[in-house]
Amino acid sequence: MKLIRTENAVGHVLCHDMTQIIPGVTKDARFRKGHVVAPEDIPVLLSMGKENLYVWEKAPGMLHENEGAERLRAICQGAHMHPTQVKEGKIELIAGCDGLFRVDVPRLMQVNCVGDLMIATRHTNTPVRKGDKLAGTRVIPLVIGEEKLRQAEAAAGGTPLLELLPYRLKTAAVIATGSEIAKGRIQDSFTPVVEEKLAAYGIETVRRATPGDGQEDIAREVMAAKSAGVDLILCTGGMSVDPDDRTPGAVKAAGTEIVAYGAPVLPGAMFLLGYLDGTPVMGLPGCVMYAKATVFDLILPRIAAGVRVERQDLTGLGHGGLCLGCGECHYPVCPFGKEG
């Protein structure tokens, strides 16, 4: 920082706000901290009584905060997102579509360790809507050494830290197990809940079945759904260890590659996930029918975006996978299922 004559300040960065007072009209900052003085600013500054200014002299190897913010934006920005206008060294990234937002958390941490700069994001694997704020970047000082940005870029590597994956799956089959439903003894109240959750991701339920409790019958419906070409197959109920609960065995008997039966999430411990020749198959425990947020809500956005979920993805949900059962549920604005 140094003191210079205002007439010599063109191209330099202001170190503090400059307040302009016009009696009866305004008393506000006419020039903000970080502003780069332009030729047309000189008469205005002089009219405000500012014949000398404290400025950061822009030396070789030093970048203005806005230039640094643009470099950070480039580190972060992936497809289907757009930046806000840079302001006071800050840029935010906005979702350009509905989809699954993902962050390379280890690389993000490495960038934030550089110092004098920061990147803040939503949690990874978060479903977002078009127009949602995804991340914000900022340079901390008014000017920053370009070497700092080079360090950040090296830590980030050659690909964006952030990605937004549009939802890809369009159709689903729901197989409601249970003899009580097949024989009409009770109304199927599970399927409507599942259909509503699917619709939130643009997935239409185009096939429904009520095969009862028989393992062969359930397996036959799973294979029929696969033959019908749906993008996702869901089996509701029959997921516990009771003798009459045959859904897991039926899903396996249909030829499904089982990724996991059981997940470290409450509610949703008896969840099943597998793939039948590439088509995701889920077994949904009864909690999905009555609890607002379960393991199904954590996994469905990834599946809807076409992301293959592996066993380690499910085991990773244990940290944060405990629903606190609040009297008034605020999911997804709560810790449930948050990673990192």
Tab-separated table of C-alpha atoms in Angstrom:
chain	number	residue	atom	x	y	z
A	1	MET	CA	0.000	0.000	0.000
A	2	LYS	CA	1.279	3.487	-0.802
A	3	LEU	CA	0.062	7.082	-0.971
A	4	ILE	CA	0.045	8.671	-4.439
A	5	ARG	CA	-1.384	11.719	-6.149
A	6	THR	CA	-4.869	11.094	-7.495
A	7	GLU	CA	-3.840	12.209	-10.978
A	8	ASN	CA	-1.280	9.378	-10.994
A	9	ALA	CA	-3.655	6.665	-9.735
A	10	VAL	CA	-4.944	5.298	-13.049
A	11	GLY	CA	-4.538	1.506	-13.091
A	12	HIS	CA	-4.007	1.224	-9.342
A	13	VAL	CA	-6.277	-0.562	-6.861
A	14	LEU	CA	-8.072	1.379	-4.125
A	15	CYS	CA	-7.360	0.140	-0.605
A	16	HIS	CA	-10.601	1.366	0.964
A	17	ASP	CA	-14.079	2.630	0.112
A	18	MET	CA	-14.443	6.221	-1.096
A	19	THR	CA	-17.610	7.887	0.178
A	20	GLN	CA	-19.300	10.600	-1.872
A	21	ILE	CA	-21.571	13.048	-0.060
A	22	ILE	CA	-24.077	15.107	-2.027
A	23	PRO	CA	-26.262	16.972	0.511
A	24	GLY	CA	-29.874	15.920	0.315
A	25	VAL	CA	-29.091	13.347	-2.405
A	26	THR	CA	-26.664	10.649	-1.288
A	27	LYS	CA	-24.042	9.592	1.191
A	28	ASP	CA	-22.635	6.279	-0.007
A	29	ALA	CA	-19.517	4.609	-1.321
A	30	ARG	CA	-18.849	6.018	-4.765
A	31	PHE	CA	-15.858	3.762	-5.276
A	32	ARG	CA	-15.475	0.428	-3.498
A	33	LYS	CA	-12.351	-1.089	-2.038
A	34	GLY	CA	-10.632	-3.026	-4.797
A	35	HIS	CA	-11.794	-0.698	-7.572
A	36	VAL	CA	-9.233	-0.191	-10.337
A	37	VAL	CA	-8.967	3.526	-10.967
A	38	ALA	CA	-9.891	4.506	-14.544
A	39	PRO	CA	-9.130	7.825	-16.314
A	40	GLU	CA	-12.753	8.931	-16.047
A	41	ASP	CA	-12.652	8.430	-12.266
A	42	ILE	CA	-10.040	11.126	-11.694
A	43	PRO	CA	-12.376	14.194	-11.999
A	44	VAL	CA	-14.927	12.499	-9.731
A	45	LEU	CA	-12.336	11.723	-7.061
A	46	LEU	CA	-10.995	15.263	-7.170
A	47	SER	CA	-14.536	16.641	-6.827
A	48	MET	CA	-14.849	14.515	-3.683
A	49	GLY	CA	-11.771	16.213	-2.233
A	50	LYS	CA	-9.502	13.227	-2.777
A	51	GLU	CA	-6.243	14.694	-4.001
A	52	ASN	CA	-4.245	11.739	-2.663
A	53	LEU	CA	-5.145	8.058	-2.523
A	54	TYR	CA	-3.931	4.964	-0.728
A	55	VAL	CA	-3.549	2.304	-3.400
A	56	TRP	CA	-2.036	-1.089	-4.016
A	57	GLU	CA	0.467	-0.672	-6.764
A	58	LYS	CA	-0.048	-3.357	-9.371
A	59	ALA	CA	3.398	-4.846	-9.730
A	60	PRO	CA	4.546	-7.645	-12.043
A	61	GLY	CA	3.405	-11.005	-10.735
A	62	MET	CA	0.480	-9.503	-8.781
A	63	LEU	CA	-3.174	-9.883	-9.789
A	64	HIS	CA	-6.217	-7.827	-8.866
A	65	GLU	CA	-8.757	-9.716	-6.747
A	66	ASN	CA	-11.200	-9.894	-9.680
A	67	GLU	CA	-8.569	-11.393	-11.968
A	68	GLY	CA	-7.782	-13.959	-9.289
A	69	ALA	CA	-11.468	-14.776	-8.876
A	70	GLU	CA	-11.731	-15.517	-12.582
A	71	ARG	CA	-8.823	-17.954	-12.292
A	72	LEU	CA	-10.576	-19.695	-9.372
A	73	ARG	CA	-13.813	-19.880	-11.356
A	74	ALA	CA	-11.968	-21.671	-14.155
A	75	ILE	CA	-10.650	-24.189	-11.609
A	76	CYS	CA	-14.191	-24.986	-10.486
A	77	GLN	CA	-16.626	-24.625	-13.356
A	78	GLY	CA	-17.923	-27.716	-15.104
A	79	ALA	CA	-20.658	-28.201	-17.691
A	80	HIS	CA	-24.238	-27.057	-17.069
A	81	MET	CA	-23.302	-24.202	-14.734
A	82	HIS	CA	-22.665	-20.496	-15.255
A	83	PRO	CA	-20.921	-17.760	-13.250
A	84	THR	CA	-22.263	-14.562	-11.764
A	85	GLN	CA	-20.540	-11.302	-12.538
A	86	VAL	CA	-17.330	-10.879	-10.582
A	87	LYS	CA	-17.659	-8.453	-7.665
A	88	GLU	CA	-15.090	-7.564	-5.019
A	89	GLY	CA	-13.069	-10.656	-5.805
A	90	LYS	CA	-16.038	-13.028	-5.601
A	91	ILE	CA	-17.784	-15.178	-8.219
A	92	GLU	CA	-20.626	-17.633	-7.637
A	93	LEU	CA	-21.552	-20.581	-9.850
A	94	ILE	CA	-25.215	-21.232	-10.643
A	95	ALA	CA	-26.881	-24.447	-11.844
A	96	GLY	CA	-28.012	-24.329	-15.454
A	97	CYS	CA	-30.247	-27.412	-15.134
A	98	ASP	CA	-31.721	-29.865	-12.655
A	99	GLY	CA	-29.241	-32.566	-11.754
A	100	LEU	CA	-26.780	-34.162	-9.363
A	101	PHE	CA	-24.077	-31.826	-8.076
A	102	ARG	CA	-20.739	-33.427	-7.267
A	103	VAL	CA	-17.486	-32.131	-5.815
A	104	ASP	CA	-14.015	-33.632	-5.914
A	105	VAL	CA	-13.581	-33.100	-2.178
A	106	PRO	CA	-9.889	-34.126	-1.822
A	107	ARG	CA	-8.824	-31.745	-4.595
A	108	LEU	CA	-11.026	-28.968	-3.177
A	109	MET	CA	-9.256	-29.325	0.160
A	110	GLN	CA	-5.859	-29.100	-1.522
A	111	VAL	CA	-6.832	-25.870	-3.281
A	112	ASN	CA	-8.159	-24.311	-0.082
A	113	CYS	CA	-4.856	-25.128	1.652
A	114	VAL	CA	-2.974	-22.746	-0.661
A	115	GLY	CA	-4.004	-19.643	1.308
A	116	ASP	CA	-5.219	-16.123	0.370
A	117	LEU	CA	-8.057	-17.671	-1.645
A	118	MET	CA	-11.091	-19.824	-0.997
A	119	ILE	CA	-13.720	-22.001	-2.665
A	120	ALA	CA	-16.936	-22.911	-0.815
A	121	THR	CA	-19.442	-25.403	-2.241
A	122	ARG	CA	-22.607	-27.294	-1.485
A	123	HIS	CA	-22.132	-30.838	-0.230
A	124	THR	CA	-21.168	-33.353	-2.877
A	125	ASN	CA	-23.847	-35.679	-4.312
A	126	THR	CA	-26.558	-33.087	-3.704
A	127	PRO	CA	-29.628	-32.868	-5.961
A	128	VAL	CA	-30.070	-29.327	-7.250
A	129	ARG	CA	-32.554	-27.376	-9.352
A	130	LYS	CA	-31.870	-24.972	-12.191
A	131	GLY	CA	-30.925	-21.614	-10.702
A	132	ASP	CA	-29.543	-23.002	-7.439
A	133	LYS	CA	-26.288	-21.605	-6.106
A	134	LEU	CA	-23.561	-24.257	-6.312
A	135	ALA	CA	-20.339	-22.640	-5.153
A	136	GLY	CA	-18.593	-19.375	-4.407
A	137	THR	CA	-14.972	-18.415	-5.006
A	138	ARG	CA	-13.074	-15.478	-3.563
A	139	VAL	CA	-9.625	-13.989	-3.350
A	140	ILE	CA	-9.010	-12.764	0.210
A	141	PRO	CA	-6.660	-9.762	-0.271
A	142	LEU	CA	-7.167	-6.927	-2.770
A	143	VAL	CA	-4.222	-8.170	-4.801
A	144	ILE	CA	-2.734	-11.634	-4.877
A	145	GLY	CA	0.487	-13.082	-6.151
A	146	GLU	CA	0.015	-14.985	-9.376
A	147	GLU	CA	2.140	-17.758	-7.916
A	148	LYS	CA	-0.683	-18.464	-5.456
A	149	LEU	CA	-3.071	-18.996	-8.356
A	150	ARG	CA	-0.569	-21.261	-10.066
A	151	GLN	CA	-0.345	-23.337	-6.895
A	152	ALA	CA	-4.141	-23.564	-6.747
A	153	GLU	CA	-4.342	-24.597	-10.399
A	154	ALA	CA	-1.693	-27.256	-9.882
A	155	ALA	CA	-3.555	-28.608	-6.834
A	156	ALA	CA	-6.791	-28.731	-8.825
A	157	GLY	CA	-5.284	-30.652	-11.719
A	158	GLY	CA	-6.539	-30.512	-15.262
A	159	THR	CA	-10.277	-31.077	-14.742
A	160	PRO	CA	-12.937	-28.946	-13.000
A	161	LEU	CA	-13.481	-29.511	-9.288
A	162	LEU	CA	-17.254	-29.426	-9.783
A	163	GLU	CA	-19.685	-31.274	-12.030
A	164	LEU	CA	-23.417	-31.122	-12.551
A	165	LEU	CA	-24.918	-34.250	-14.081
A	166	PRO	CA	-28.397	-33.851	-15.624
A	167	TYR	CA	-30.918	-36.546	-14.716
A	168	ARG	CA	-30.957	-39.271	-17.374
A	169	LEU	CA	-33.398	-41.968	-16.280
A	170	LYS	CA	-36.934	-41.542	-17.620
A	171	THR	CA	-38.989	-44.662	-16.832
A	172	ALA	CA	-39.461	-47.056	-13.929
A	173	ALA	CA	-41.315	-50.208	-12.907
A	174	VAL	CA	-42.645	-50.574	-9.354
A	175	ILE	CA	-43.221	-54.126	-8.104
A	176	ALA	CA	-45.267	-54.046	-4.905
A	177	THR	CA	-44.726	-57.354	-3.111
A	178	GLY	CA	-46.963	-58.892	-0.451
A	179	SER	CA	-49.881	-61.330	-0.621
A	180	GLU	CA	-52.063	-58.869	1.289
A	181	ILE	CA	-51.760	-56.455	-1.648
A	182	ALA	CA	-52.019	-59.092	-4.373
A	183	LYS	CA	-55.221	-60.476	-2.829
A	184	GLY	CA	-56.743	-57.043	-2.268
A	185	ARG	CA	-56.848	-57.307	1.529
A	186	ILE	CA	-55.226	-53.906	1.878
A	187	GLN	CA	-54.680	-50.990	-0.465
A	188	ASP	CA	-51.209	-50.502	-1.869
A	189	SER	CA	-50.076	-47.275	-0.179
A	190	PHE	CA	-46.375	-47.843	-0.960
A	191	THR	CA	-46.434	-47.394	-4.741
A	192	PRO	CA	-47.930	-43.854	-4.708
A	193	VAL	CA	-45.176	-42.683	-2.344
A	194	VAL	CA	-42.478	-44.127	-4.599
A	195	GLU	CA	-44.075	-42.699	-7.737
A	196	GLU	CA	-44.104	-39.216	-6.217
A	197	LYS	CA	-40.426	-39.437	-5.307
A	198	LEU	CA	-39.546	-40.660	-8.803
A	199	ALA	CA	-41.529	-37.878	-10.453
A	200	ALA	CA	-39.420	-35.279	-8.637
A	201	TYR	CA	-36.500	-36.455	-10.800
A	202	GLY	CA	-38.466	-36.644	-14.034
A	203	ILE	CA	-38.960	-40.422	-13.876
A	204	GLU	CA	-42.363	-41.764	-14.940
A	205	THR	CA	-43.696	-45.038	-13.512
A	206	VAL	CA	-44.799	-46.901	-16.651
A	207	ARG	CA	-45.164	-50.404	-15.237
A	208	ARG	CA	-46.760	-51.678	-12.004
A	209	ALA	CA	-47.139	-55.204	-10.658
A	210	THR	CA	-48.405	-56.932	-7.496
A	211	PRO	CA	-46.981	-60.481	-7.650
A	212	GLY	CA	-47.559	-61.468	-4.020
A	213	ASP	CA	-44.881	-63.070	-1.845
A	214	GLY	CA	-43.683	-65.941	-4.035
A	215	GLN	CA	-40.021	-65.729	-4.911
A	216	GLU	CA	-40.529	-67.072	-8.419
A	217	ASP	CA	-43.416	-64.663	-9.047
A	218	ILE	CA	-41.398	-61.654	-7.889
A	219	ALA	CA	-38.380	-62.753	-9.930
A	220	ARG	CA	-40.615	-63.175	-12.992
A	221	GLU	CA	-41.863	-59.583	-12.642
A	222	VAL	CA	-38.315	-58.263	-12.281
A	223	MET	CA	-37.305	-60.024	-15.499
A	224	ALA	CA	-40.463	-58.808	-17.248
A	225	ALA	CA	-39.696	-55.232	-16.258
A	226	LYS	CA	-36.203	-55.635	-17.640
A	227	SER	CA	-37.594	-57.014	-20.900
A	228	ALA	CA	-39.987	-54.062	-21.099
A	229	GLY	CA	-36.972	-51.773	-21.246
A	230	VAL	CA	-37.564	-49.562	-18.214
A	231	ASP	CA	-34.643	-47.541	-16.861
A	232	LEU	CA	-35.165	-48.475	-13.203
A	233	ILE	CA	-36.783	-51.386	-11.335
A	234	LEU	CA	-38.068	-50.965	-7.775
A	235	CYS	CA	-39.395	-53.671	-5.468
A	236	THR	CA	-41.292	-52.496	-2.407
A	237	GLY	CA	-41.616	-54.458	0.829
A	238	GLY	CA	-40.511	-57.946	1.820
A	239	MET	CA	-37.020	-56.728	2.692
A	240	SER	CA	-36.580	-57.944	6.278
A	241	VAL	CA	-35.417	-61.328	7.553
A	242	ASP	CA	-38.895	-62.741	8.229
A	243	PRO	CA	-39.592	-66.126	6.555
A	244	ASP	CA	-42.208	-64.539	4.275
A	245	ASP	CA	-39.899	-61.745	3.107
A	246	ARG	CA	-38.499	-63.115	-0.126
A	247	THR	CA	-37.762	-59.986	-2.126
A	248	PRO	CA	-33.925	-60.065	-1.812
A	249	GLY	CA	-33.796	-63.702	-2.931
A	250	ALA	CA	-36.192	-63.013	-5.794
A	251	VAL	CA	-34.138	-60.064	-7.047
A	252	LYS	CA	-31.023	-62.232	-7.031
A	253	ALA	CA	-32.849	-65.147	-8.662
A	254	ALA	CA	-33.798	-62.826	-11.538
A	255	GLY	CA	-30.111	-62.612	-12.414
A	256	THR	CA	-29.379	-59.330	-10.669
A	257	GLU	CA	-25.815	-58.578	-9.615
A	258	ILE	CA	-26.242	-57.572	-5.978
A	259	VAL	CA	-24.112	-54.585	-4.989
A	260	ALA	CA	-25.286	-54.573	-1.380
A	261	TYR	CA	-28.114	-55.853	0.787
A	262	GLY	CA	-28.061	-53.630	3.839
A	263	ALA	CA	-26.814	-50.057	4.222
A	264	PRO	CA	-25.434	-48.126	7.227
A	265	VAL	CA	-28.347	-45.690	7.152
A	266	LEU	CA	-31.271	-45.242	9.520
A	267	PRO	CA	-33.968	-45.283	8.340
A	268	GLY	CA	-33.204	-47.690	5.509
A	269	ALA	CA	-30.863	-50.356	6.855
A	270	MET	CA	-32.566	-53.175	4.890
A	271	PHE	CA	-32.065	-51.430	1.527
A	272	LEU	CA	-30.965	-53.513	-1.474
A	273	LEU	CA	-29.187	-52.328	-4.606
A	274	GLY	CA	-28.171	-54.311	-7.645
A	275	TYR	CA	-27.886	-54.179	-11.434
A	276	LEU	CA	-29.610	-56.443	-13.940
A	277	ASP	CA	-27.594	-56.227	-17.152
A	278	GLY	CA	-26.910	-52.555	-16.386
A	279	THR	CA	-30.403	-51.636	-15.193
A	280	PRO	CA	-30.476	-50.547	-11.536
A	281	VAL	CA	-32.728	-52.622	-9.266
A	282	MET	CA	-33.626	-51.524	-5.747
A	283	GLY	CA	-35.361	-53.268	-2.896
A	284	LEU	CA	-37.075	-50.680	-0.708
A	285	PRO	CA	-37.758	-51.389	2.977
A	286	GLY	CA	-41.030	-50.315	4.575
A	287	CYS	CA	-39.569	-47.124	6.079
A	288	VAL	CA	-39.599	-45.537	2.604
A	289	MET	CA	-43.403	-45.592	2.774
A	290	TYR	CA	-43.731	-43.463	5.906
A	291	ALA	CA	-40.442	-41.649	6.638
A	292	LYS	CA	-39.813	-38.390	4.797
A	293	ALA	CA	-36.087	-39.061	4.341
A	294	THR	CA	-34.456	-42.480	4.027
A	295	VAL	CA	-31.590	-44.160	2.230
A	296	PHE	CA	-33.765	-44.127	-0.909
A	297	ASP	CA	-33.704	-40.310	-0.947
A	298	LEU	CA	-29.911	-40.344	-0.658
A	299	ILE	CA	-29.318	-42.836	-3.471
A	300	LEU	CA	-32.104	-41.970	-5.947
A	301	PRO	CA	-30.491	-38.701	-7.210
A	302	ARG	CA	-27.308	-40.559	-8.123
A	303	ILE	CA	-29.201	-43.329	-9.876
A	304	ALA	CA	-31.399	-40.789	-11.695
A	305	ALA	CA	-28.264	-39.066	-13.003
A	306	GLY	CA	-26.938	-42.345	-14.393
A	307	VAL	CA	-24.178	-42.732	-11.798
A	308	ARG	CA	-23.364	-46.328	-10.949
A	309	VAL	CA	-23.429	-46.732	-7.178
A	310	GLU	CA	-20.936	-49.173	-5.695
A	311	ARG	CA	-20.734	-50.811	-2.297
A	312	GLN	CA	-18.191	-48.288	-1.016
A	313	ASP	CA	-20.596	-45.475	-1.885
A	314	LEU	CA	-23.175	-47.060	0.393
A	315	THR	CA	-20.762	-47.802	3.211
A	316	GLY	CA	-19.602	-44.183	3.051
A	317	LEU	CA	-23.105	-43.079	4.024
A	318	GLY	CA	-22.563	-44.324	7.575
A	319	HIS	CA	-20.996	-40.968	8.458
A	320	GLY	CA	-24.068	-38.732	8.481
A	321	GLY	CA	-26.484	-41.572	7.800
A	322	LEU	CA	-28.380	-41.301	11.079
A	323	CYS	CA	-31.696	-39.442	10.850
A	324	LEU	CA	-32.322	-37.579	14.095
A	325	GLY	CA	-36.110	-37.954	13.860
A	326	CYS	CA	-36.801	-34.272	14.467
A	327	GLY	CA	-40.333	-33.328	15.464
A	328	GLU	CA	-40.558	-31.173	12.352
A	329	CYS	CA	-38.589	-32.579	9.431
A	330	HIS	CA	-36.570	-30.052	7.424
A	331	TYR	CA	-34.859	-32.501	5.053
A	332	PRO	CA	-32.835	-31.829	2.925
A	333	VAL	CA	-31.810	-28.816	5.021
A	334	CYS	CA	-30.325	-30.988	7.768
A	335	PRO	CA	-27.235	-33.174	8.413
A	336	PHE	CA	-28.852	-36.415	7.222
A	337	GLY	CA	-26.811	-38.015	4.471
A	338	LYS	CA	-24.347	-35.152	4.141
A	339	GLU	CA	-20.841	-36.177	3.174
A	340	GLY	CA	-17.625	-34.506	4.196
